[in-house]
Coordinates of N, CA and C in Angstrom, one line a residue:
Chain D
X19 N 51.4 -75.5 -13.0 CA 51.2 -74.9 -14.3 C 52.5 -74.9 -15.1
X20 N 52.2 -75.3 -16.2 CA 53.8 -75.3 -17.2 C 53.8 -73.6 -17.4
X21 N 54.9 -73.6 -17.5 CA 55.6 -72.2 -18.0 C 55.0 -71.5 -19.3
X22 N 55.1 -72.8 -20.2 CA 54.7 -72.7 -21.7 C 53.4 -73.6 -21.6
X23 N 52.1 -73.7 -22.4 CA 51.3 -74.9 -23.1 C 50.6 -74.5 -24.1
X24 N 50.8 -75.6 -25.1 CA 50.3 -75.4 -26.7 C 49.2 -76.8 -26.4
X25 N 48.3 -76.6 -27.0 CA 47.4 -78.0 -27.2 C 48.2 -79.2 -27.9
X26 N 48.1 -80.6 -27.5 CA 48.8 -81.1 -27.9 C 48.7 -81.6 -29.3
X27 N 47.4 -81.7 -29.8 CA 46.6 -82.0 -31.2 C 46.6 -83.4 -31.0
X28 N 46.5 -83.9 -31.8 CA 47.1 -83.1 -33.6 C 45.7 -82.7 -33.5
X29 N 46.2 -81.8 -35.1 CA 45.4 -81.0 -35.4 C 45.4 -81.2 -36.9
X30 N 44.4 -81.5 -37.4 CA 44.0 -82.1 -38.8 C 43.4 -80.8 -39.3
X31 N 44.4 -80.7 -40.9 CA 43.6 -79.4 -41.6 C 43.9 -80.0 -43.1
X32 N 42.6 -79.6 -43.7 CA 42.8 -80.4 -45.4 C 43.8 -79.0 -46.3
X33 N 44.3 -79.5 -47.2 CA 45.4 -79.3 -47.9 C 44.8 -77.9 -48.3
X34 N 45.7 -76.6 -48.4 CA 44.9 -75.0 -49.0 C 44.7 -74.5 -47.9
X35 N 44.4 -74.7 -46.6 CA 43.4 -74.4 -45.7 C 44.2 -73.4 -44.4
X36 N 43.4 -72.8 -43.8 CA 44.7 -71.9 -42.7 C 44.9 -73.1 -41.2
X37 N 45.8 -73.0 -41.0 CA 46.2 -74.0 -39.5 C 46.6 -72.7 -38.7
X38 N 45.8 -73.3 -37.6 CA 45.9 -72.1 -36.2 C 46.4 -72.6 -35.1
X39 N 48.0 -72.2 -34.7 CA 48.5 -72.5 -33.3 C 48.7 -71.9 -32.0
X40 N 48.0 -72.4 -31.2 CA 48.3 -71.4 -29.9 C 49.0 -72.0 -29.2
X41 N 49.7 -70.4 -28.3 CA 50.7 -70.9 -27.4 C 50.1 -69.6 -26.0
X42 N 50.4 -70.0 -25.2 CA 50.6 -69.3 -23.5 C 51.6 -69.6 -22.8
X43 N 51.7 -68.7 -22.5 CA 53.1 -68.4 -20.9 C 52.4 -68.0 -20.0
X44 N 53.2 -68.0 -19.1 CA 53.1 -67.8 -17.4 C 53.9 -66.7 -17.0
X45 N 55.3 -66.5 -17.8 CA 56.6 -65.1 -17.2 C 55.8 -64.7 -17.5
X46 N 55.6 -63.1 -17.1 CA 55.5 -62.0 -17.7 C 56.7 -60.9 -18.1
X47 N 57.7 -61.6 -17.6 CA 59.0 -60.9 -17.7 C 59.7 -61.9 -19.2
X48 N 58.9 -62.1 -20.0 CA 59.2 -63.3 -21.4 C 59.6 -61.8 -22.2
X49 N 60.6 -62.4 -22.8 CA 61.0 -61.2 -23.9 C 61.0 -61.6 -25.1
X50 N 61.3 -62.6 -25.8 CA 61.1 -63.0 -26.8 C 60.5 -64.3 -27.0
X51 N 59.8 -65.0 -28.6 CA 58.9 -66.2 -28.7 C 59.4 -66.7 -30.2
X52 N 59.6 -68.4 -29.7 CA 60.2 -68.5 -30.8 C 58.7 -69.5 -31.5
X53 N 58.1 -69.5 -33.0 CA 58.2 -70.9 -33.5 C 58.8 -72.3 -34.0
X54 N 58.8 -73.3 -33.7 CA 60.0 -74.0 -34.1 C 59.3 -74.8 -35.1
X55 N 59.6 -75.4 -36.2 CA 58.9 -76.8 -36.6 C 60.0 -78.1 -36.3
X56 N 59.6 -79.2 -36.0 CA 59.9 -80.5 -35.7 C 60.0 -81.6 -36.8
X57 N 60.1 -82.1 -38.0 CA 59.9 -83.5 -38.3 C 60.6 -84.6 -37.6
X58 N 59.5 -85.5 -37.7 CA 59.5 -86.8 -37.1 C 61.4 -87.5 -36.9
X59 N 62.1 -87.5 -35.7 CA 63.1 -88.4 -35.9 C 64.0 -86.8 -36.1
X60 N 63.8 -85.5 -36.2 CA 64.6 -84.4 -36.9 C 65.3 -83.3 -35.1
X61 N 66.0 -82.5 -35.5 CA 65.7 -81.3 -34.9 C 65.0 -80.5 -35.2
X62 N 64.7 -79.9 -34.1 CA 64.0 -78.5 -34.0 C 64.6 -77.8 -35.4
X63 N 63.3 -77.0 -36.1 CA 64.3 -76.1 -36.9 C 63.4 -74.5 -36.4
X64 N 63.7 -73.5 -36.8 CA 62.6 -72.5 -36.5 C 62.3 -71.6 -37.7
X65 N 61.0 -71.4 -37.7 CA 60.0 -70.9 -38.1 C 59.8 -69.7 -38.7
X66 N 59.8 -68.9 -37.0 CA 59.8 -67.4 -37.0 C 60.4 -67.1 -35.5
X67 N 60.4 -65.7 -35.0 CA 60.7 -65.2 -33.8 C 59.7 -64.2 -33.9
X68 N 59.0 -63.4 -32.8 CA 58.7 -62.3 -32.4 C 58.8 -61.7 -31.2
X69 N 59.0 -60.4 -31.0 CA 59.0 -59.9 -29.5 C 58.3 -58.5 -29.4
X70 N 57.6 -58.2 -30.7 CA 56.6 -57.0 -30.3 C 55.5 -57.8 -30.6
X71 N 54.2 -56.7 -29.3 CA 53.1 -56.7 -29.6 C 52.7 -56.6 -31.1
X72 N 52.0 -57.7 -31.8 CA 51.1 -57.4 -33.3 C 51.7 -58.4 -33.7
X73 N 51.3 -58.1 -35.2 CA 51.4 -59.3 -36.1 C 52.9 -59.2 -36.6
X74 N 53.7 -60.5 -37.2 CA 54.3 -60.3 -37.8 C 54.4 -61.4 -38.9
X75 N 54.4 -61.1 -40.5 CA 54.8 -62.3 -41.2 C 55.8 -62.7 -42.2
X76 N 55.3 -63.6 -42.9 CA 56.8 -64.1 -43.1 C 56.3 -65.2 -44.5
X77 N 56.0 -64.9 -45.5 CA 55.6 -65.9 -46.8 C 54.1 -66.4 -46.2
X78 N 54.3 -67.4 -46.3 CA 52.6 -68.1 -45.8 C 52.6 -68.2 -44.3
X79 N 53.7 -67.6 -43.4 CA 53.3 -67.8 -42.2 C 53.2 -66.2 -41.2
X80 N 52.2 -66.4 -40.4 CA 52.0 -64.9 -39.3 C 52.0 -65.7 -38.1
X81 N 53.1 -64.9 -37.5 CA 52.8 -65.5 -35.9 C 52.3 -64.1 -35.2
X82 N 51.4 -63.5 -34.1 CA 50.6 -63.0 -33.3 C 51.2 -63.0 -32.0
X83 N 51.2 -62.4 -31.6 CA 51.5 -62.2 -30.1 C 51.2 -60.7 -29.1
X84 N 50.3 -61.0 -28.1 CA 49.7 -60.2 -27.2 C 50.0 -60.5 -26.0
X85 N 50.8 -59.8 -25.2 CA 51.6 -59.5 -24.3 C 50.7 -59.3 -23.1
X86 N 49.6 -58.6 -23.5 CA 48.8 -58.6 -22.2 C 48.0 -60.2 -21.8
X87 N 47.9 -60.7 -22.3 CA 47.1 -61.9 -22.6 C 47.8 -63.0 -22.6
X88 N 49.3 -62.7 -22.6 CA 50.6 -63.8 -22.8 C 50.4 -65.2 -23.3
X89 N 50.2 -64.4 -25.1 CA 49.4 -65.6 -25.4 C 50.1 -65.1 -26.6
X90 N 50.6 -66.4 -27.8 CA 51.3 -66.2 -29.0 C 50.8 -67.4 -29.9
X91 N 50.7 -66.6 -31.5 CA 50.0 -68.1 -32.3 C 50.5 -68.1 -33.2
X92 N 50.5 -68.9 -34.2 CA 51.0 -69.0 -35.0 C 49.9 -69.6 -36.2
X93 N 49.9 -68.4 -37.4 CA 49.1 -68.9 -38.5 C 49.6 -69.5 -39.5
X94 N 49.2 -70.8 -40.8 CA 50.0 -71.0 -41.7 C 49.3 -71.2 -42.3
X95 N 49.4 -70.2 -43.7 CA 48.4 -70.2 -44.5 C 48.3 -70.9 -45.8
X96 N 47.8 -71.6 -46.5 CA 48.0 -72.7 -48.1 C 48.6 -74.0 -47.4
X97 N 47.7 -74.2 -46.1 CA 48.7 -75.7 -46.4 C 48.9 -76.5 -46.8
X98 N 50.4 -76.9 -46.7 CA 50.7 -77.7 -47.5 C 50.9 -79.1 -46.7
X99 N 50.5 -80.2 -47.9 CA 51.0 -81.4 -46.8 C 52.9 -81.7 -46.4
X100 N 53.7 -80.7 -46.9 CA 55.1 -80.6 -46.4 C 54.6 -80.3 -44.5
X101 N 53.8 -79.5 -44.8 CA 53.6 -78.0 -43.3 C 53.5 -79.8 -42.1
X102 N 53.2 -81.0 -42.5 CA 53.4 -81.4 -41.5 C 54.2 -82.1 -40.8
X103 N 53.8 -81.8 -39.5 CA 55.1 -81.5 -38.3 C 54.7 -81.3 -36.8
X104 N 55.3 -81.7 -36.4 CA 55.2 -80.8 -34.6 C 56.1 -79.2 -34.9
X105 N 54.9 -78.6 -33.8 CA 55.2 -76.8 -34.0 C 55.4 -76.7 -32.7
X106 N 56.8 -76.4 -32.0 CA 57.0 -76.2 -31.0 C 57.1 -74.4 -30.3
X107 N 56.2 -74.3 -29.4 CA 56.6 -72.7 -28.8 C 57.3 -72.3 -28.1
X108 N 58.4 -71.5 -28.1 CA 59.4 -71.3 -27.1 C 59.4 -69.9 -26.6
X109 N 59.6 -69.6 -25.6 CA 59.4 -68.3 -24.9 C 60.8 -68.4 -23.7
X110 N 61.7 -67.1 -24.5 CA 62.9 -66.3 -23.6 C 63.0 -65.6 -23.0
X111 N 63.6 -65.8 -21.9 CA 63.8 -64.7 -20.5 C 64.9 -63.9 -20.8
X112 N 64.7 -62.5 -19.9 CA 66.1 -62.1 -19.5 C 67.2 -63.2 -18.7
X113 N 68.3 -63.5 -18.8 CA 69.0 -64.3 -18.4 C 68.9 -65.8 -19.5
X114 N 68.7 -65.5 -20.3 CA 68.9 -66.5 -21.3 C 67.9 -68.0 -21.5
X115 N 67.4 -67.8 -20.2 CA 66.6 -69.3 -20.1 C 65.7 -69.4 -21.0
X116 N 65.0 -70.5 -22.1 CA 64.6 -70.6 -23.2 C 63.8 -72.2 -22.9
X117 N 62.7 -72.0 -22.9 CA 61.5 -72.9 -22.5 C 60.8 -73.3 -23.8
X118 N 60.3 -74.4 -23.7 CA 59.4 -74.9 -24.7 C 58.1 -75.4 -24.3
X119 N 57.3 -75.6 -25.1 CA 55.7 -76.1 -24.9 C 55.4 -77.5 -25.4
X120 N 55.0 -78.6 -24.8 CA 54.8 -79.8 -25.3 C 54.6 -79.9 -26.5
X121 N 54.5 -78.6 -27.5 CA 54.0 -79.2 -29.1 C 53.1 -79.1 -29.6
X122 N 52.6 -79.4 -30.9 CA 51.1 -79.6 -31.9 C 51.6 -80.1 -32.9
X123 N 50.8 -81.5 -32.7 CA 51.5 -82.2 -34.0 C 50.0 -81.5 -34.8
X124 N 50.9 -81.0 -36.3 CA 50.1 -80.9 -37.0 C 49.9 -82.0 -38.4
X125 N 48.7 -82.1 -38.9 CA 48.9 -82.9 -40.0 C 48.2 -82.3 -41.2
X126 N 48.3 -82.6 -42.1 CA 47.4 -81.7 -43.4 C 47.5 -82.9 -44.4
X127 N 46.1 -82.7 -44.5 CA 45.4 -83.9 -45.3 C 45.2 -83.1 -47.1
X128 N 45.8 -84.3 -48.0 CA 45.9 -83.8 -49.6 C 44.9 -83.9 -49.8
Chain S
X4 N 80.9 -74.8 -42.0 CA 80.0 -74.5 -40.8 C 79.8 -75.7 -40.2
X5 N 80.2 -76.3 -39.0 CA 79.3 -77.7 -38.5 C 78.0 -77.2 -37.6
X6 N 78.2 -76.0 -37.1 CA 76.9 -75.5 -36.1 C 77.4 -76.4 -35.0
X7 N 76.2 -77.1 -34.3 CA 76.1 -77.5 -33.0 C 76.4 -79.2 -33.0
X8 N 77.2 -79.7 -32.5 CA 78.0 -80.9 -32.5 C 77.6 -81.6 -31.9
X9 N 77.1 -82.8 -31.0 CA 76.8 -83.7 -30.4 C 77.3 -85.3 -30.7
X10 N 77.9 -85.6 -29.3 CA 78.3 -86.8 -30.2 C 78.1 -87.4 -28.3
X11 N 78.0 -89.3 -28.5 CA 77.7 -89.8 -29.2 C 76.1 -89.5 -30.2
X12 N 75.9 -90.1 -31.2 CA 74.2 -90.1 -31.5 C 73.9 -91.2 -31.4
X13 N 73.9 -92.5 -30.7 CA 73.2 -93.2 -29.9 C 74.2 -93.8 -29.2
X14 N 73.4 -94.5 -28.1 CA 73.6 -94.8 -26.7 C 72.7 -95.8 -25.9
X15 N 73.4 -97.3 -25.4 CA 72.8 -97.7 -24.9 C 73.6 -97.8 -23.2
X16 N 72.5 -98.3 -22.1 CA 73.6 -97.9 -21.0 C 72.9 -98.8 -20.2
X17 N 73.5 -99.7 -19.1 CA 72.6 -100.3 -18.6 C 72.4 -99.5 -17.2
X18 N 71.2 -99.4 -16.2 CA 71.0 -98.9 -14.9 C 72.4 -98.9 -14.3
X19 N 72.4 -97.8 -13.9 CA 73.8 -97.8 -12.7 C 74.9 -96.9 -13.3
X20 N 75.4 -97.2 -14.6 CA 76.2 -97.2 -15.3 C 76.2 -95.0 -15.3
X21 N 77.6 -94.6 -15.4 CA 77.4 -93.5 -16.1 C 78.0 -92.7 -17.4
X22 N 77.7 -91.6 -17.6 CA 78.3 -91.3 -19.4 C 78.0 -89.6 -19.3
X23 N 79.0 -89.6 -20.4 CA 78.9 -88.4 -20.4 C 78.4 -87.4 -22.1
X24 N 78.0 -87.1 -22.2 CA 77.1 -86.7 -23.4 C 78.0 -85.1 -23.6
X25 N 78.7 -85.3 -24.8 CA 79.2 -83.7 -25.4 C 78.6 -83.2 -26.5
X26 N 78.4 -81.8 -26.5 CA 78.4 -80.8 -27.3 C 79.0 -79.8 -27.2
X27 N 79.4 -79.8 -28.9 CA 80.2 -78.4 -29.1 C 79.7 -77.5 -30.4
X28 N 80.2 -76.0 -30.1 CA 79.4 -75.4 -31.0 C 80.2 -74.5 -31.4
X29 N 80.2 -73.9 -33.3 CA 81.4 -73.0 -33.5 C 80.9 -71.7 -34.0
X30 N 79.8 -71.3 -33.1 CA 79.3 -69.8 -34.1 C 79.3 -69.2 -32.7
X31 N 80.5 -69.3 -32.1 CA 80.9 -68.2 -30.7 C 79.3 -67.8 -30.2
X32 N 78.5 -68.3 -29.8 CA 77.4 -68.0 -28.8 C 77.8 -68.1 -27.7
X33 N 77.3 -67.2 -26.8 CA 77.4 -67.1 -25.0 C 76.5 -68.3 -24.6
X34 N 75.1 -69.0 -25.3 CA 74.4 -69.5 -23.9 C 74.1 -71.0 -25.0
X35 N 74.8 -71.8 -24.0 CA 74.0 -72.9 -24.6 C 73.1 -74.0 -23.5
X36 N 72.5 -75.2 -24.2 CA 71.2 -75.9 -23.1 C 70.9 -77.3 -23.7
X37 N 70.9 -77.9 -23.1 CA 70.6 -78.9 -22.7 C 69.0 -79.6 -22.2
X38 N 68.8 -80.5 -23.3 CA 67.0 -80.6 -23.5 C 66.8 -82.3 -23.3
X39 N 65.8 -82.9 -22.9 CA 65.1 -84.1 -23.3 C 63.8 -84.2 -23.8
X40 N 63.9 -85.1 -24.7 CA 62.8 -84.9 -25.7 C 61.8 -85.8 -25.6
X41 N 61.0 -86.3 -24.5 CA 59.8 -87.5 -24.5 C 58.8 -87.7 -25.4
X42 N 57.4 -88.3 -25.8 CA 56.9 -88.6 -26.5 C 55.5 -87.6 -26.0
X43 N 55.2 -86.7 -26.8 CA 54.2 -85.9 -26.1 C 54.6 -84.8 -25.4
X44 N 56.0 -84.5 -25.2 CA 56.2 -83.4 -23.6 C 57.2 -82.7 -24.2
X45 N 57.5 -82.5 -25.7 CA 58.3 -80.9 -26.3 C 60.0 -81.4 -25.8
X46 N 60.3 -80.2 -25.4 CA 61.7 -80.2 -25.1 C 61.2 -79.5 -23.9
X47 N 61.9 -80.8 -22.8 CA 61.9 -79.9 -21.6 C 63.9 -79.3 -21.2
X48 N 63.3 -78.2 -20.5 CA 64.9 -77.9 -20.0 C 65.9 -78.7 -19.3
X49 N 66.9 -79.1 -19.4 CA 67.2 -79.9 -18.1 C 68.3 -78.9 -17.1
X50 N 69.2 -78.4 -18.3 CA 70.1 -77.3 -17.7 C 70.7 -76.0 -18.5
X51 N 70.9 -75.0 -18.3 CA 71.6 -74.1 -19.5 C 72.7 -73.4 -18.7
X52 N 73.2 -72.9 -19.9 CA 74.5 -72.2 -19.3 C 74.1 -70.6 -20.1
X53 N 74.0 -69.9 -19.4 CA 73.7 -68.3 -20.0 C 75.0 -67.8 -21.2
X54 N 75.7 -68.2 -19.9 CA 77.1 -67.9 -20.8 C 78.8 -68.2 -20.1
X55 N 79.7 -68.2 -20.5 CA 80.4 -68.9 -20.2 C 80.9 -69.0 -18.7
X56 N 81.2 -70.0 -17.7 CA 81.4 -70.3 -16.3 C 80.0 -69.8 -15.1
X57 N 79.0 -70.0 -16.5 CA 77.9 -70.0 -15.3 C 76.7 -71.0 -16.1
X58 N 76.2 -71.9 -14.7 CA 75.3 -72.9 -15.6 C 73.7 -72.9 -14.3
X59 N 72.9 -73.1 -14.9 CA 71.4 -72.9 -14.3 C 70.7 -73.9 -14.4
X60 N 69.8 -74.5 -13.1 CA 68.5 -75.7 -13.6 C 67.4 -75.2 -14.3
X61 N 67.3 -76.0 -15.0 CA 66.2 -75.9 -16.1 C 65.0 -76.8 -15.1
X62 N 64.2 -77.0 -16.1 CA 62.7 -77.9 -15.5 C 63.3 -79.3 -14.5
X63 N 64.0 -80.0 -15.2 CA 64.1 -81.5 -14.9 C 65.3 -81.3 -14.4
X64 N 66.6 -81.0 -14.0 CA 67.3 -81.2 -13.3 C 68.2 -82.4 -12.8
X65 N 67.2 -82.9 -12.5 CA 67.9 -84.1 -11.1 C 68.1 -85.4 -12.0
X66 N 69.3 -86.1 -11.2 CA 70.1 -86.7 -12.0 C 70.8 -86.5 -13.0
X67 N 71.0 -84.9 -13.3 CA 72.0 -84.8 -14.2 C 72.9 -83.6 -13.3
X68 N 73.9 -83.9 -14.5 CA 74.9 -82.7 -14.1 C 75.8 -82.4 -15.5
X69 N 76.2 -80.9 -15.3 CA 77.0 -80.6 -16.4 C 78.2 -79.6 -16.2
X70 N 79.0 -79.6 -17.4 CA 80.1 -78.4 -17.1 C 80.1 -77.8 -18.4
X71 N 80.1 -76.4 -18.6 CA 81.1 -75.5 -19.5 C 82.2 -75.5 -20.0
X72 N 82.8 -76.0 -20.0 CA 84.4 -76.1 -20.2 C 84.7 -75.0 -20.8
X73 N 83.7 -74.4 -21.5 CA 84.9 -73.5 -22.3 C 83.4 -72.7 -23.2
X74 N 83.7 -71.8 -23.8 CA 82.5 -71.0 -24.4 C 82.2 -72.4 -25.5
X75 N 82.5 -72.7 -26.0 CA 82.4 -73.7 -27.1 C 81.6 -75.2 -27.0
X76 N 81.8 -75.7 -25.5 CA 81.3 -76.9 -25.1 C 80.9 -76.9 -23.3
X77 N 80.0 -77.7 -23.6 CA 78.8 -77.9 -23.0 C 78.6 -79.1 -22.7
X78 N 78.8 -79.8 -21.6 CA 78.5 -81.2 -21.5 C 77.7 -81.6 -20.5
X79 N 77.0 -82.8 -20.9 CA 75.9 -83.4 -19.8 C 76.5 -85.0 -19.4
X80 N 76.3 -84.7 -17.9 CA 76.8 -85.8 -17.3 C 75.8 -86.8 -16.6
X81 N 75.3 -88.2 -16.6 CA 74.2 -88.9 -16.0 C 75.6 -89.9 -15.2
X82 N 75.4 -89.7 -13.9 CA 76.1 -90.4 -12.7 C 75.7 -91.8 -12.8
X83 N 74.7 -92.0 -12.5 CA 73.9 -93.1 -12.6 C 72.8 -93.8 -12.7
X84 N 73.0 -93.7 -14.6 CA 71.8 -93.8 -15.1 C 70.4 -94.7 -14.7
X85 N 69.2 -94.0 -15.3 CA 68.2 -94.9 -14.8 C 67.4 -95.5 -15.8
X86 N 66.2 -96.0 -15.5 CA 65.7 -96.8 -17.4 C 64.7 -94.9 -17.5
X87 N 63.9 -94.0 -16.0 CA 63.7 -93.1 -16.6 C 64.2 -92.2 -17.3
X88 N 65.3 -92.4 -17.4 CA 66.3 -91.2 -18.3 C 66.2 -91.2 -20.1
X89 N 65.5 -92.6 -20.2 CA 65.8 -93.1 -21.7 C 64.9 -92.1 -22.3
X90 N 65.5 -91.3 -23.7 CA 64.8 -89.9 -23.9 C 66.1 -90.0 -25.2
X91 N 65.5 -89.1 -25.8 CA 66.5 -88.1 -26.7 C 67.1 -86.8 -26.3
X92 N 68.4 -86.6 -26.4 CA 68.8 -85.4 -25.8 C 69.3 -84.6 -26.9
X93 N 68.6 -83.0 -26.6 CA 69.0 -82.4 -27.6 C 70.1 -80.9 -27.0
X94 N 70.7 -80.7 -27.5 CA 71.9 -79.5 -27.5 C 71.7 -78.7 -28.0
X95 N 71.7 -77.1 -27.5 CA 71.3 -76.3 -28.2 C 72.5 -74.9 -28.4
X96 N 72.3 -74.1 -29.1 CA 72.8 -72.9 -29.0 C 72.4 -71.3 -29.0
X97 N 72.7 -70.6 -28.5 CA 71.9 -69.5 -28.7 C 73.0 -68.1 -28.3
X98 N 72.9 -66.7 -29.1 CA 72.9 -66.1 -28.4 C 72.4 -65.6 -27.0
X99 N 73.1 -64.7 -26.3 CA 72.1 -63.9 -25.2 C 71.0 -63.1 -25.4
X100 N 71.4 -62.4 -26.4 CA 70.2 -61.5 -26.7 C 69.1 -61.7 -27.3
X101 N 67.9 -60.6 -26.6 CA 66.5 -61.3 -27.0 C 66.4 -61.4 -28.4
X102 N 65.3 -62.1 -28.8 CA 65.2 -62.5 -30.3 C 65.8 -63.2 -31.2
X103 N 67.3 -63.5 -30.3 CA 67.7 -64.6 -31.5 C 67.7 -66.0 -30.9
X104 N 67.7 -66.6 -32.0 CA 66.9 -68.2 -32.4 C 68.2 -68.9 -31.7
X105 N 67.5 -70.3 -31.1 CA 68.4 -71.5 -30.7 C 68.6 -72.1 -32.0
X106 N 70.0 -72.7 -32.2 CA 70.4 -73.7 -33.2 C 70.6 -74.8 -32.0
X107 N 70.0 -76.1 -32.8 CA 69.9 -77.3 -32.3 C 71.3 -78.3 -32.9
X108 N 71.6 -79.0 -32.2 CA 72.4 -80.5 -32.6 C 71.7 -81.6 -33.1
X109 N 71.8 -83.1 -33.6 CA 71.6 -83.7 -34.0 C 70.7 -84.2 -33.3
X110 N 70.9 -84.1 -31.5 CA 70.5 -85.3 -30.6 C 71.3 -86.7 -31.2
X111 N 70.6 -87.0 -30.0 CA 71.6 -88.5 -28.9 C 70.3 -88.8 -28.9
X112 N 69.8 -90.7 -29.1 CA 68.9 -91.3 -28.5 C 70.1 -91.9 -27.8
X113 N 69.7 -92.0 -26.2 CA 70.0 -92.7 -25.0 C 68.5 -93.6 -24.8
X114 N 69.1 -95.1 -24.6 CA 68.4 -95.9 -23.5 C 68.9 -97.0 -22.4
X115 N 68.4 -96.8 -21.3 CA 69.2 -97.4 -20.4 C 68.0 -98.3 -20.2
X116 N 68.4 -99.7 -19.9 CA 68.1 -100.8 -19.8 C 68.2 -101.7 -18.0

């Protein structure tokens, strides 16, 4: 079992519309969750962070996360055809180690 | 500000051959890491360093090696490269503490032939 896994998509959403990403872990000793976004050929840039139970947002985006469930998502709302990208999930340990999830390419159709 | 440095940004190498891949970084972080980037498979770990004069295996490991040199740089070493190795490699930076974000480098496409 991967540490981290996000579905790998893509995931097609028409332009306006909300895009839904999930992520799961395996630590339960994870302290923090990052989202990253990806363009094609780019680095990583990131998104958001969370590390409490609930919602937290941020302009058109809410990432989620439930600790019992060890499971974190990421909502993005009005999309735009900019929004696409691979959305990578990262989840941090005590001792610094910092894991990623294979990705979701997302695409958003005008 | 340069952030996170990587050099070279591409690389070709034939089997056998080995190289050494640097990054450096100037916003004084304790932990930096070391990633390859396949087609479908995210950024896997290969190695990190928490913080300065201590370094950890990540996911993938084998056939690589690296050193610290110094809080600032971070280097990845392939002994003797293989054609599986050919990837993008990304460099990262980060605080220790929870919740703060990795800053990335440019990446390296490496392919060995």
């Amino acid at each position: 079992q991967k540490e981290v896994e996000q579905n790998s998509g893509p995931l097609s959403v028409p332009e306006g519309a909300i895009a839904s990403l999930n992520c799961t872990y395996s630590d339960r000793g994870s302290q923090s969750f990052f989202w990253y976004r990806q363009y094609s050929g780019k680095s990583p840039e990131l998104i958001m962070f969370i590390y409490s139970n609930g919602d937290k947002e941020d302009g058109r985006f809410t990432a989620q996360l439930n600790k019992a469930s060890q499971y974190v998502s990421l909502l993005i709302r009005d999309s735009q055809p900019s929004d696409s990208a691979t959305y990578l999930c990262a989840v941090k340990s005590w001792g610094g180690k910092l894991i990623f999830g294979q990705g979701t390419e997302l695409s958003v159709k005008p | 500000n340069a952030g996170v440095t990587q050099t070279p940004k591409f690389q070709v190498l034939k089997t056998g051959q080995s190289m050494t891949l640097q990054c450096a970084q100037d916003m004084n972080h304790n932990s930096m890491y070391w990633y390859r980037q396949d087609p479908g498979m995210g950024l896997r770990l290969i190695y990190y360093s928490a913080s300065e004069g201590t370094t950890d295996k990540g996911e993938v490991p084998n056939g690589y090696n690296v050193s610290r040199l110094n809080k600032r740089e971070f280097s990845l070493r392939l002994e003797s490269a293989a054609p599986s190795q050919t990837s993008v490699y990304f460099c990262a930076s980060s605080e220790l503490t929870v919740g703060t974000e990795a800053f990335f480098g440019q990446g390296t496409r490496l392919t060995v032939v």
